[in-house]
């Protein structure tokens, strides 16, 4: 049997290696359009920033090493230009010689990946305007910076690669401005969690122009003008387009394969396409979201690798199934770690799911052990069933550990109530006896059993100002004096029992503290004294971050950048 694979990198290279591990006799040919068959996309910004100094470190395998170890015919700089499914052949062009030829196959696997979204705007063909997707893109940007020493850069778009690039270019001493139409970065986050990311970037000197629309680019004697809708242009030395990716499926479309969202390739759970003996994997395929069951596009290396393995299994006569993707991801933004899994609150609303949520701000390890740092966690679950829908965590050390536990719980179909029972590793330098994941379970159990009623950051402006409710801040006098929400009376939680007579009986009490813990303790006291009490989820720390970000976002003019 002969298997032809179109595209290497994650899905295609994984499939080729898996086929060989399962069957020594199958002939495997991989055609890769670029000059690199297997490389780390996520490492590309770090080569530009000088964190990774050896360009060879970006390539996980070379055609020669792959051929030597797996006896796979790896042909880089070869582009498949047509698929002839009825004849079971593909037309291939050698990009170095210009020669075209046909190659037959018994099974065909498509792993074309995705390509940078290129808006139809004037000026996108300039030499100092770049995209970042391949090793070749990386080398072009690196060479341009080395040769021209640009002082300023505009990044159009703020996804994962864009933010990693922003950090690395900033560390090279460049003034970095991120411009995008949406008003928040990192779509998997809800807006209040994204506020922590915005705050970190601004603190590091990154200019954020969110809610602005780029309409084109003009070449100047010194660089480029970024044309903005209904605003003056923004001058920079170079521009990187990072507005996202789209499935690279022109070949599949021409071959008549069934297409789905944004012309992605429709596959079943065996990674089979609509045409017999043709499989597809990676960023170009439409998948089922593990949480919602809806069709989705999720461009992540982990999913591509799993799909490549599954397709290889089925090509070799096994029966493997892809169970869907839940979008688990993590990113480093300077010293901040940001991680997500499952769906966010906005997606839950869109899907019509009746949900609840909790915020908590635990330390990454035991409080008495030096060096503990606060993380902010948001866990979303379905009401009634308490099925875990998703989680978002922003913090420092230990974020990746907790998101992986929550991702595993989602995949295992656990209830949020079961989080409290997980037996997780504990030692003072690493965790607390009550791990943050356990704490999320305790909070959700309190909701389920009626011991915890909550109110949230987006309800502050809706609180009645007519005296019909009591507004209570249970932080210390010192904390309260440094900032508080107008109208809230300050009674520290440790004084509450003795000062209960200052609260009017019969009125609902809305309570806040710094993180949500002391206000919860206050609610337990008040509930048992006959008050109806609502705890502010996330605490003043979350609220203050959101308010500060809103104020910063109103400053549309980015510091230090020249407008034309």
XYZ file of C-alpha atoms in Angstrom:
564
model
C 0.000 0.000 0.000
C 1.156 3.538 -0.780
C 0.140 6.481 1.409
C 0.660 10.033 0.206
C 0.582 12.795 2.814
C 0.162 16.439 1.840
C 1.796 18.654 4.468
C 4.123 17.910 7.348
C 4.522 19.886 10.590
C 2.199 18.540 13.334
C -0.521 16.389 11.773
C 1.209 15.082 8.669
C 4.559 14.285 10.271
C 2.857 12.601 13.229
C 0.778 10.454 10.876
C 3.830 9.454 8.828
C 5.763 8.345 11.911
C 2.750 6.483 13.330
C 2.145 4.621 10.073
C 5.713 3.436 10.078
C 5.537 2.300 13.700
C 2.451 0.258 12.829
C 3.570 -1.118 9.462
C 7.069 -1.472 8.044
C 5.809 -2.367 4.559
C 3.626 0.645 3.696
C 5.242 3.128 1.302
C 4.861 6.645 2.720
C 5.531 9.837 0.764
C 5.156 13.285 2.306
C 4.969 16.387 0.108
C 5.692 19.604 2.016
C 5.418 22.968 0.275
C 7.875 24.740 2.578
C 11.492 23.831 3.170
C 10.780 22.399 6.621
C 8.899 19.209 7.302
C 8.496 19.353 11.071
C 8.921 22.488 13.132
C 7.619 24.134 16.310
C 5.187 26.915 15.316
C 4.880 28.036 18.912
C 8.627 28.585 19.167
C 8.866 30.998 16.232
C 8.388 34.275 18.200
C 11.111 33.213 20.627
C 13.671 32.880 17.836
C 12.830 36.391 16.655
C 13.275 37.653 20.224
C 16.570 35.858 20.722
C 15.333 33.483 23.445
C 16.016 30.622 21.037
C 19.356 31.456 19.452
C 19.937 28.479 17.154
C 17.577 28.327 14.182
C 18.186 24.584 13.967
C 16.365 24.220 17.289
C 13.118 25.190 15.538
C 13.143 22.093 13.356
C 12.055 18.973 15.192
C 13.024 16.724 12.292
C 14.780 17.281 8.979
C 13.862 15.397 5.802
C 17.106 13.459 6.200
C 16.573 12.508 9.851
C 12.964 11.542 9.177
C 14.001 9.419 6.217
C 16.781 7.755 8.179
C 14.693 6.879 11.209
C 11.310 6.095 9.643
C 12.160 5.298 6.003
C 9.607 7.888 4.924
C 10.135 9.679 1.619
C 10.088 13.313 2.767
C 10.019 15.764 -0.133
C 10.200 19.403 0.925
C 9.696 22.256 -1.537
C 7.102 20.112 -3.283
C 3.589 21.488 -3.701
C 0.601 19.330 -4.545
C -1.415 21.341 -7.052
C -4.315 18.978 -7.765
C -6.031 15.880 -6.411
C -7.548 13.395 -8.873
C -9.618 11.237 -6.539
C -11.163 9.033 -9.212
C -7.726 8.078 -10.541
C -6.182 8.122 -7.061
C -3.393 10.445 -8.157
C -2.060 13.845 -7.200
C -0.245 16.385 -9.343
C 2.933 17.664 -7.704
C 5.216 20.577 -8.548
C 8.865 20.625 -7.537
C 9.244 24.238 -6.449
C 13.015 24.186 -6.904
C 13.092 22.847 -10.469
C 9.623 23.825 -11.696
C 8.988 20.226 -12.799
C 5.463 18.811 -12.422
C 4.609 15.141 -12.135
C 1.874 12.797 -10.955
C 2.027 10.480 -7.957
C -0.424 7.659 -7.330
C -1.784 6.698 -3.922
C -3.905 4.085 -2.202
C -4.654 6.347 0.741
C -4.301 10.126 0.811
C -3.917 12.257 3.933
C -4.357 16.023 3.824
C -2.558 18.104 6.426
C -2.366 21.534 4.759
C -2.793 23.497 7.981
C -3.990 27.071 8.041
C -2.683 30.233 6.475
C -2.491 33.740 7.945
C -5.658 35.687 7.282
C -4.769 38.359 4.713
C -7.283 41.190 4.640
C -8.037 42.743 1.274
C -6.497 46.052 2.196
C -4.183 48.358 0.243
C -0.470 48.062 0.993
C -0.264 44.481 2.229
C 2.488 43.716 -0.290
C 5.096 46.013 1.275
C 8.506 44.599 2.203
C 8.242 45.769 5.800
C 4.837 44.158 6.326
C 4.996 40.552 7.535
C 2.967 37.547 8.629
C 4.233 34.862 10.996
C 3.277 31.247 10.354
C 6.253 29.328 8.954
C 9.983 29.089 9.580
C 10.526 31.099 6.397
C 8.314 33.884 7.802
C 10.369 33.826 10.994
C 13.660 34.082 9.162
C 12.392 37.019 7.078
C 11.325 38.947 10.174
C 14.560 38.092 11.982
C 16.679 39.180 9.035
C 14.734 42.417 8.598
C 15.228 43.342 12.239
C 18.936 42.486 12.103
C 19.501 44.554 8.968
C 17.241 47.540 9.654
C 17.091 47.904 13.470
C 13.451 49.066 13.510
C 12.415 51.068 16.554
C 8.647 50.610 16.360
C 6.239 47.929 15.205
C 2.477 47.639 14.837
C 0.892 44.231 15.335
C -2.496 44.001 13.677
C -4.255 41.430 15.855
C -3.757 40.043 19.344
C -4.027 36.259 19.341
C -1.560 33.808 20.864
C 1.255 34.231 18.332
C 0.713 38.002 18.234
C 1.070 38.359 22.004
C 4.147 36.150 22.140
C 5.652 38.221 19.345
C 4.729 41.465 21.132
C 6.668 40.351 24.200
C 9.711 39.306 22.216
C 9.842 42.452 20.089
C 9.419 44.588 23.195
C 12.371 42.845 24.817
C 14.421 43.744 21.739
C 13.799 47.391 22.638
C 11.095 48.056 20.054
C 8.012 50.113 20.789
C 5.089 47.777 20.220
C 1.485 48.713 19.463
C -1.285 46.137 19.104
C -4.291 47.234 17.059
C -7.427 45.188 16.571
C -11.149 45.640 16.023
C -12.350 43.528 18.992
C -12.094 45.327 22.324
C -10.275 42.508 24.081
C -7.311 40.239 23.430
C -7.408 36.432 23.553
C -10.928 35.406 22.552
C -10.972 32.254 24.750
C -10.995 34.565 27.782
C -14.019 36.452 29.024
C -13.547 40.215 29.121
C -12.974 40.507 32.871
C -10.233 37.849 32.750
C -8.681 39.519 29.698
C -8.412 42.707 31.787
C -5.512 41.112 33.690
C -3.734 40.470 30.365
C -4.331 44.029 29.178
C -3.013 45.392 32.474
C 0.154 43.303 32.261
C 0.870 44.362 28.679
C 0.324 48.040 29.436
C 2.616 47.770 32.472
C 5.342 46.448 30.180
C 4.996 49.382 27.786
C 2.900 47.649 25.126
C 0.426 50.106 23.545
C -3.058 48.658 23.118
C -5.469 50.149 20.590
C -8.484 47.906 21.006
C -11.728 48.583 19.178
C -9.900 50.248 16.279
C -10.131 49.215 12.618
C -7.158 49.037 10.244
C -8.084 50.114 6.696
C -4.759 49.814 4.907
C -1.061 50.627 4.822
C 1.023 53.290 3.099
C 4.752 53.137 2.440
C 6.776 56.109 3.679
C 10.441 57.087 3.461
C 11.042 55.785 6.968
C 8.543 52.962 7.321
C 4.807 52.533 7.022
C 1.644 54.420 7.914
C -1.129 52.267 9.316
C -4.430 53.678 8.064
C -7.186 53.634 10.672
C -10.926 54.024 10.161
C -12.071 57.571 11.003
C -8.762 58.318 12.744
C -5.357 59.690 11.888
C -2.753 57.251 10.605
C -0.224 55.597 12.869
C 3.453 55.589 11.891
C 5.737 52.597 12.512
C 8.905 51.087 11.111
C 7.313 47.694 10.420
C 3.976 45.879 10.653
C 3.097 42.270 11.426
C -0.351 40.980 10.483
C -1.539 38.635 13.232
C -5.306 38.787 12.746
C -5.746 35.036 12.777
C -5.625 32.111 10.401
C -7.978 30.480 7.927
C -7.995 26.843 6.775
C -5.730 26.356 3.756
C -8.205 24.275 1.778
C -8.075 25.500 -1.806
C -6.778 22.099 -2.890
C -9.534 20.248 -1.038
C -12.215 22.533 -2.444
C -11.002 22.007 -5.998
C -11.071 18.247 -5.414
C -14.722 18.372 -4.404
C -14.342 17.505 -0.737
C -17.206 18.543 1.510
C -16.371 21.770 3.337
C -17.678 23.322 6.546
C -16.966 26.404 8.681
C -14.790 28.908 6.794
C -14.249 26.281 4.088
C -12.668 23.851 6.529
C -12.632 20.174 5.568
C -15.496 18.131 6.977
C -14.329 14.845 8.519
C -15.901 12.154 10.676
C -14.431 10.942 13.953
C -12.098 8.625 12.037
C -10.690 11.683 10.203
C -12.209 10.463 6.920
C -13.373 13.064 4.416
C -16.400 12.893 2.115
C -14.354 11.054 -0.537
C -13.255 7.469 0.051
C -9.603 6.857 0.992
C -8.927 10.538 1.650
C -8.278 11.624 5.231
C -7.639 15.097 6.668
C -6.163 16.373 9.937
C -4.961 19.523 11.662
C -5.877 23.179 11.430
C -7.677 22.697 8.113
C -10.413 20.417 9.463
C -13.710 21.075 11.181
C -14.033 19.321 14.531
C -16.674 18.762 17.179
C -16.257 20.834 20.300
C -15.979 18.373 23.173
C -18.117 20.483 25.527
C -20.900 21.738 23.261
C -20.878 19.069 20.554
C -21.088 21.846 17.974
C -18.913 22.161 14.878
C -15.825 24.259 15.547
C -12.429 25.354 14.270
C -9.742 24.871 16.907
C -6.200 25.410 15.668
C -3.977 23.815 18.287
C -0.940 21.584 17.945
C -2.215 19.045 20.471
C -5.356 18.330 18.457
C -3.413 18.130 15.192
C -1.034 15.558 16.661
C -3.876 13.426 18.017
C -5.709 13.575 14.700
C -2.583 12.561 12.800
C -2.195 9.510 15.015
C -5.886 8.585 14.656
C -5.820 8.908 10.860
C -2.691 6.743 10.728
C -4.361 4.093 12.888
C -7.348 3.920 10.566
C -5.188 3.872 7.443
C -3.405 0.866 8.942
C -6.637 -1.017 9.627
C -7.267 -0.098 13.260
C -10.351 1.696 14.557
C -9.450 4.959 16.309
C -11.814 7.857 16.975
C -11.297 11.543 17.641
C -13.514 12.554 20.549
C -13.394 16.276 19.824
C -11.384 19.223 21.051
C -12.019 21.354 24.117
C -9.452 24.020 23.256
C -7.090 23.644 26.210
C -4.302 26.198 25.905
C -1.680 28.082 27.868
C 0.431 31.125 27.021
C 3.260 33.023 28.693
C 2.923 36.825 28.562
C 6.059 38.258 30.169
C 5.910 36.759 33.693
C 2.152 36.129 33.477
C 0.666 32.717 32.670
C -2.767 32.555 31.036
C -4.609 29.269 30.504
C -8.043 28.136 29.369
C -9.991 24.966 28.711
C -13.534 24.269 27.546
C -15.849 27.172 26.761
C -16.022 30.636 28.275
C -19.053 32.448 29.601
C -19.712 34.214 26.304
C -19.777 30.864 24.476
C -22.085 29.358 27.094
C -24.530 32.223 26.576
C -24.347 31.826 22.803
C -24.991 28.090 23.097
C -28.043 28.751 25.286
C -26.627 26.844 28.246
C -27.971 27.725 31.686
C -24.765 28.088 33.685
C -23.248 29.300 36.912
C -19.713 30.472 37.681
C -17.285 31.025 40.515
C -14.193 33.202 40.840
C -11.431 32.578 43.334
C -8.021 34.092 43.986
C -5.874 31.445 45.689
C -2.105 31.439 46.148
C -0.180 28.990 43.991
C 1.163 27.247 47.102
C 0.849 27.255 50.889
C 0.594 30.788 52.263
C 3.207 30.231 54.961
C 5.808 29.131 52.407
C 7.723 32.133 50.966
C 7.081 33.389 47.454
C 3.402 32.583 47.002
C 1.657 34.398 44.156
C -2.042 34.953 43.574
C -3.842 33.459 40.606
C -7.346 34.331 39.448
C -9.537 31.371 38.540
C -12.920 31.302 36.862
C -14.797 28.008 36.633
C -18.045 27.689 34.686
C -20.511 24.862 35.154
C -23.987 23.956 33.968
C -26.795 24.564 36.431
C -28.679 21.545 37.724
C -26.226 18.963 36.334
C -23.087 20.833 37.478
C -21.278 19.598 34.381
C -18.002 21.510 34.073
C -18.126 23.709 30.980
C -14.819 25.531 31.116
C -12.172 27.297 33.142
C -9.861 30.292 32.811
C -6.838 31.013 34.993
C -4.522 34.023 35.019
C -1.535 34.040 37.341
C 2.048 32.920 37.648
C 3.467 29.612 38.877
C 1.049 26.699 39.090
C -1.479 27.924 36.530
C -0.646 25.193 34.028
C -1.028 22.490 36.681
C -4.538 23.604 37.647
C -5.799 24.052 34.096
C -4.620 20.556 33.230
C -6.504 19.099 36.191
C -9.657 20.942 35.127
C -9.187 19.918 31.479
C -8.905 16.297 32.595
C -12.030 16.642 34.724
C -13.973 17.992 31.741
C -12.757 15.167 29.495
C -13.667 12.594 32.122
C -17.182 13.996 32.368
C -16.805 14.851 36.046
C -19.272 17.020 37.896
C -17.968 20.277 39.324
C -19.067 18.956 42.700
C -16.483 16.177 42.405
C -13.606 18.664 42.213
C -13.638 18.898 46.005
C -12.882 15.167 46.249
C -9.828 15.068 43.982
C -6.753 13.740 45.767
C -4.105 16.157 44.498
C -0.426 16.284 45.400
C 0.506 18.632 48.217
C 3.728 20.005 49.623
C 4.187 23.628 50.769
C 6.374 24.717 47.795
C 3.826 23.421 45.281
C 0.302 23.666 46.606
C -1.943 23.932 49.635
C -3.643 21.122 51.498
C -6.814 22.488 49.917
C -5.699 22.869 46.318
C -7.261 25.706 44.286
C -9.111 23.094 42.232
C -10.540 21.602 45.443
C -11.510 25.120 46.552
C -13.471 25.657 43.335
C -15.334 22.429 44.119
C -16.102 23.599 47.661
C -17.509 26.867 46.338
C -19.712 25.145 43.772
C -20.938 22.715 46.422
C -21.928 25.706 48.565
C -23.931 27.077 45.635
C -25.595 23.706 45.046
C -26.594 23.400 48.707
C -27.839 26.987 48.994
C -25.107 28.206 51.327
C -23.685 30.668 48.805
C -25.544 33.347 46.869
C -23.407 35.475 44.550
C -23.354 38.777 42.750
C -20.876 39.835 40.088
C -18.722 42.660 38.771
C -21.133 43.570 35.969
C -23.968 44.082 38.463
C -22.336 46.899 40.446
C -24.024 49.657 38.436
C -27.388 47.884 38.778
C -27.400 48.002 42.595
C -30.278 50.134 43.869
C -29.175 53.418 45.372
C -32.416 54.027 47.241
C -31.356 52.416 50.510
C -33.413 49.273 49.931
C -30.295 47.105 50.254
C -27.260 47.187 52.532
C -23.867 47.505 50.856
C -21.070 46.115 53.030
C -17.277 46.064 52.553
C -15.624 43.629 54.990
C -11.980 44.480 54.307
C -9.729 46.196 56.809
C -9.942 49.939 57.305
C -6.576 50.309 55.560
C -7.687 48.338 52.515
C -10.956 50.248 52.324
C -9.157 53.603 52.478
C -7.020 52.721 49.473
C -10.075 52.268 47.254
C -13.666 51.105 47.487
C -16.974 51.151 45.644
C -19.050 54.241 46.373
C -21.879 53.601 48.822
C -20.338 50.598 50.587
C -20.110 50.759 54.391
C -16.890 49.396 55.877
C -17.140 46.868 58.721
C -14.124 44.511 58.842
C -15.272 40.901 59.052
C -13.558 40.368 62.391
C -15.697 43.149 63.887
C -18.969 42.142 62.256
C -20.482 40.144 65.125
C -20.020 43.039 67.536
C -21.332 45.648 65.065
C -24.363 43.776 63.773
C -26.626 46.503 65.103
C -25.257 48.839 62.409
C -27.055 46.767 59.763
C -30.767 47.281 59.226
C -32.718 44.081 59.707
C -34.789 42.810 56.789
C -32.669 44.352 54.065
C -30.668 42.151 51.653
C -26.938 42.588 52.176
C -24.458 42.770 49.286
C -20.976 42.032 50.615
C -17.522 42.525 49.132
C -13.944 41.929 50.278
C -10.591 41.750 48.505
C -10.878 38.239 47.055
C -14.300 36.878 48.045
C -13.224 34.820 51.079
C -13.840 37.269 53.931
C -17.091 38.399 52.357
C -18.170 34.739 52.213
C -17.372 34.375 55.928
C -19.431 37.510 56.557
C -22.315 36.008 54.615
C -22.190 32.861 56.710
C -22.442 34.996 59.852
C -25.273 37.104 58.453
C -27.215 34.188 56.982
C -27.384 32.580 60.406
C -28.670 35.830 61.877
C -31.563 35.941 59.436
C -30.143 38.206 56.735
C -30.298 37.410 53.023
C -26.694 37.845 51.918
C -25.002 37.980 48.506
C -21.245 37.500 48.160
C -19.277 39.441 45.534
C -17.573 36.748 43.455
C -13.960 37.596 42.672
C -13.653 40.413 45.196
C -12.523 44.010 44.951
C -9.243 42.905 43.351
C -11.129 41.674 40.278
C -13.386 44.738 40.199
C -10.463 47.154 40.508
C -8.595 45.441 37.658
C -11.639 45.761 35.395
C -12.201 49.432 36.266
C -8.539 50.319 35.748
C -8.535 48.581 32.382
C -11.674 50.436 31.294
C -10.010 53.734 32.208
C -6.824 52.808 30.333
C -8.789 51.697 27.280
C -10.391 55.110 27.003
C -6.974 56.568 26.213
C -7.040 55.818 22.494
C -3.775 57.620 21.725
C -0.870 55.202 22.288
C 2.029 56.696 24.209
C 5.130 57.455 22.178
C 3.719 56.552 18.760
C 3.494 59.327 16.201
C 0.256 59.982 14.400
C 0.479 61.438 10.939
